[in-house]
DNA sequence: GCGACTTTGTGCCTGCGTTCACAAAGTCGT
DNA sequence: ACGACTTTGTGAACGCAGGCACAAAGTCGC
């Protein structure tokens, strides 16, 4: 039974698969041909029961008494995530952040290829960054390569219109770095990376700890 | 009753508070003095019932029949998140990403101040970036300002040792951009920002949609 | 002042995700 | 060949989070 409830992978599980893949990469470097759920879970930072349940959702199975074949499980998760093909990516907005992303070699290593760079600044359009010529959205729409995933690194005020243009071009997956909400039609998925939000969550807990510390001092002293 | 189960703010709620704060900022720009949960929820991208339940956890309350006072609610959420004080931040690893973050003006706007920059590259140490002199971790530990939050933008292989050093310096909040797991003692919180993971999740759904489309064509044709 | 209306705050229910406990299945030593 | 041991896969219990329905509370028009 290699194909159980195949179309029912829970979202929470999907969110952990990339982590498992990275952990498997580490395991592969060590040269161990197979790995137990306990050890792999340790590398991925989850409980072994959770790992096993997650893997059970993909119908994958290891060998009882032994563990999982590292190479095989890697391939299976990569296939599940759609990383067997290369996804063409466009980066829109080549400021500080967009340029850092364009220069980042980490994408290419796994299934993603930056095939276009877009900005509206006339001083940038036509110049080459990382071997790619910067274009406008118009140029991309009329004569560019097909892109599957759009990365938005423009200021927040431009993000919505950029998203609209991308959607009109057929892009259904957007990674948004601008600190704002994007409204898109059904069938288009937006994920946000928001460092300000992350910092604020850290600040919340930091403050909670500070208050706890203060209280401890108070009662102790 | 302005203080109910004050220490019981659910984690999921905390994760949405920054979004509410941003939405309130937008509302404030419009000049509306008060706002209904329905409208604010729209700006934040959640359901109004969820917004109200979230706010109820902080003991905050609006005025029935009217809504929430924008300025007051803003202040209350900011206080809850610990943004009334400035949190000193250090950025470790001044490559492409670290430099982009150092140049980013978005942090200062709300409660965070980059007070130190760290790298181990001798070519960088001693130079000035964005008005701050780059130091080593040793220099920061012995003679630097106190930092509350550490941002790690080094390659993955260095991230753990950097985290260990930060923890030894008393840092209890870490934002990690390196694609790896950090192991830290209890009482230290790590949050990760991982673009590769986000892209892989997008790829999963993209692939799922592609397969669905193929199937639709097949049955239609 | 009063009734109609608006909007908040919350108890309850439902669904999802995580953890526990254990049977199934396979390996390894003898 | 067989028994002890290891490890997986999963049914079941539990807890948390989200959404619904509704009462409470206040506003506004007259
Ligand atoms: N730099 C960071 O470290 C950082 C951190 C967190 C969040 N962000 C967010 O990422 C986004 C980009 O940040 P940044 O520092 O790189 O900004 P930036 O101002 O340096 O760059 C923005 C770029 O987008 C281009 N642009 C603007 N409107 C455009 C449009 N309609 N079409 C195409 N290109 C357009 C501009 O020409 C510019 O090159 C912002 O939303 C910012 O809030 C950045
Ligand atoms: N650049 C991106 O767009 C991007 C995107 C996603 C993830 N990341 C991750 O962010 C991290 C940084 O990426 P980058 O492209 O800026 O890398 P980079 O190689 O350009 O920069 C890394 C910097 O860290 C410094 N460093 C290394 N070891 C150190 C140590 N022990 N102490 C102090 N400094 C040290 C190096 O001197 C260098 O300046 C990496 O882990 C990368 O995977 C980057």
Coordinates of N, CA and C and ligand atoms in Angstrom, one line a residue, chain A residues 91-99 118-122 124 135-137 152-159 161-162 176-180 193-196, chain B residues 96-107 177, ligand 1:
Chain A
X91 N 11.8 37.5 -9.2 CA 11.9 38.4 -8.1 C 11.6 39.8 -8.5
X92 N 10.6 40.4 -7.9 CA 10.1 41.8 -8.2 C 10.5 42.7 -7.1
X93 N 11.3 43.7 -7.5 CA 11.8 44.7 -6.5 C 13.2 44.4 -6.1
X94 N 14.2 45.1 -6.8 CA 15.6 44.8 -6.6 C 16.3 45.8 -5.7
X95 N 15.7 46.1 -4.5 CA 16.4 46.9 -3.5 C 17.3 46.1 -2.7
X96 N 17.6 46.4 -1.5 CA 18.5 45.7 -0.7 C 18.2 44.2 -0.6
X97 N 16.9 44.0 -0.2 CA 16.5 42.6 0.0 C 16.4 41.8 -1.3
X98 N 15.8 42.4 -2.3 CA 15.7 41.7 -3.6 C 17.1 41.3 -4.2
X99 N 18.0 42.2 -4.0 CA 19.4 41.9 -4.5 C 20.0 40.8 -3.7
X118 N 12.8 41.8 -11.9 CA 11.9 42.9 -12.3 C 12.0 44.1 -11.3
X119 N 12.1 45.3 -11.9 CA 12.0 46.5 -11.1 C 11.4 47.6 -12.0
X120 N 10.9 48.7 -11.4 CA 10.4 49.7 -12.2 C 11.3 50.9 -12.3
X121 N 12.3 50.9 -11.5 CA 13.3 52.0 -11.5 C 14.0 52.1 -12.8
X122 N 13.9 53.2 -13.6 CA 14.6 53.3 -14.9 C 16.1 53.1 -14.8
X124 N 17.6 51.0 -13.0 CA 17.9 49.6 -12.9 C 17.5 48.8 -14.2
X135 N 14.1 43.7 -16.0 CA 13.1 44.2 -16.9 C 12.0 44.8 -16.1
X136 N 11.0 45.4 -16.8 CA 9.8 45.9 -16.2 C 8.8 44.7 -16.2
X137 N 7.7 44.9 -15.4 CA 6.6 43.9 -15.4 C 6.0 43.8 -16.8
X152 N 7.9 38.9 -4.1 CA 7.7 40.3 -4.0 C 8.6 40.9 -2.9
X153 N 9.5 41.8 -3.4 CA 10.4 42.5 -2.4 C 10.4 44.0 -2.7
X154 N 9.2 44.5 -3.0 CA 9.0 45.9 -3.2 C 8.5 46.5 -1.9
X155 N 8.5 47.9 -1.8 CA 7.9 48.5 -0.6 C 6.4 48.1 -0.6
X156 N 5.9 48.1 0.6 CA 4.5 47.7 0.9 C 3.5 48.4 0.0
X157 N 3.7 49.6 -0.3 CA 2.7 50.4 -1.0 C 2.6 49.9 -2.5
X158 N 3.6 49.2 -3.0 CA 3.5 48.7 -4.4 C 3.1 47.3 -4.5
X159 N 3.2 46.6 -3.3 CA 3.0 45.1 -3.3 C 1.7 44.7 -4.0
X161 N -0.3 46.1 -6.2 CA -0.4 46.2 -7.7 C 0.6 45.2 -8.4
X162 N 1.7 44.9 -7.8 CA 2.6 43.9 -8.3 C 1.9 42.6 -8.3
X176 N 5.6 36.8 -0.3 CA 5.6 38.2 -0.1 C 6.4 38.7 1.1
X177 N 7.4 39.5 0.8 CA 8.3 40.0 1.9 C 7.8 41.4 2.4
X178 N 6.9 42.0 1.6 CA 6.5 43.3 2.1 C 5.5 43.2 3.2
X179 N 5.6 44.1 4.2 CA 4.8 43.9 5.4 C 3.4 44.4 5.2
X180 N 2.6 43.7 4.4 CA 1.2 44.1 4.1 C 0.4 42.8 3.7
X193 N 6.7 36.3 4.5 CA 7.9 36.3 5.4 C 8.0 37.7 6.0
X194 N 7.8 37.7 7.3 CA 7.7 39.0 7.9 C 8.6 39.1 9.1
X195 N 9.7 39.7 8.9 CA 10.7 39.8 10.0 C 10.3 40.6 11.2
X196 N 9.5 41.7 10.8 CA 9.0 42.6 11.9 C 8.1 41.8 12.8
Chain B
X96 N 25.3 39.2 2.3 CA 24.3 39.8 1.5 C 23.1 40.1 2.4
X97 N 22.6 39.1 3.1 CA 21.4 39.3 3.9 C 21.6 40.2 5.1
X98 N 22.6 39.9 5.8 CA 22.9 40.7 7.0 C 23.0 42.2 6.7
X99 N 23.7 42.5 5.6 CA 23.8 43.9 5.2 C 22.4 44.5 4.8
X100 N 21.6 43.7 4.1 CA 20.3 44.2 3.8 C 19.5 44.5 5.1
X101 N 19.6 43.7 6.0 CA 18.9 43.9 7.3 C 19.4 45.1 8.0
X102 N 20.8 45.2 8.0 CA 21.4 46.4 8.7 C 20.9 47.7 8.0
X103 N 20.7 47.7 6.7 CA 20.3 48.9 6.1 C 18.8 49.2 6.2
X104 N 18.1 48.2 6.6 CA 16.6 48.3 6.7 C 16.1 49.2 7.7
X105 N 15.3 50.2 7.3 CA 14.8 51.2 8.2 C 13.6 50.8 8.9
X106 N 13.0 49.7 8.5 CA 11.7 49.2 9.0 C 11.8 48.8 10.5
X107 N 12.9 48.4 11.0 CA 13.0 47.9 12.4 C 12.8 49.1 13.4
X177 N 18.1 33.2 10.6 CA 17.9 33.1 9.1 C 18.6 31.9 8.5
Ligands
LIG1 N1 15.7 45.1 3.5 C1 15.4 44.4 4.5 O1 16.2 43.8 5.2 C2 13.9 44.1 4.8 C3 13.6 43.4 5.9 C4 12.2 43.2 6.2 C5 11.3 43.5 5.3 N2 11.7 44.1 4.1 C6 10.6 44.5 3.2 O2 11.0 44.1 1.9 C7 10.7 45.0 0.9 C8 11.9 45.5 0.2 O3 12.8 46.1 1.1 P1 14.1 46.8 0.6 O4 14.9 47.2 1.8 O5 14.8 45.9 -0.4 O6 13.5 48.1 -0.1 P2 14.1 49.0 -1.2 O7 13.5 50.3 -1.2 O8 15.6 49.0 -1.1 O9 13.8 48.3 -2.6 C9 12.6 48.3 -3.2 C10 12.7 48.1 -4.7 O10 11.4 47.9 -5.3 C11 11.4 48.6 -6.5 N3 10.0 48.9 -6.8 C12 9.1 49.8 -6.1 N4 7.9 49.7 -6.7 C13 8.0 48.8 -7.7 C14 7.0 48.3 -8.6 N5 5.7 48.8 -8.6 N6 7.4 47.4 -9.5 C15 8.7 46.9 -9.5 N7 9.6 47.4 -8.6 C16 9.2 48.3 -7.8 C17 12.1 49.9 -6.2 O11 12.6 50.5 -7.5 C18 13.3 49.3 -5.4 O12 14.4 48.9 -6.2 C19 9.9 46.1 1.7 O13 8.6 45.9 1.7 C20 10.5 46.0 3.1 O14 9.5 46.4 4.0 C21 13.0 44.4 3.9

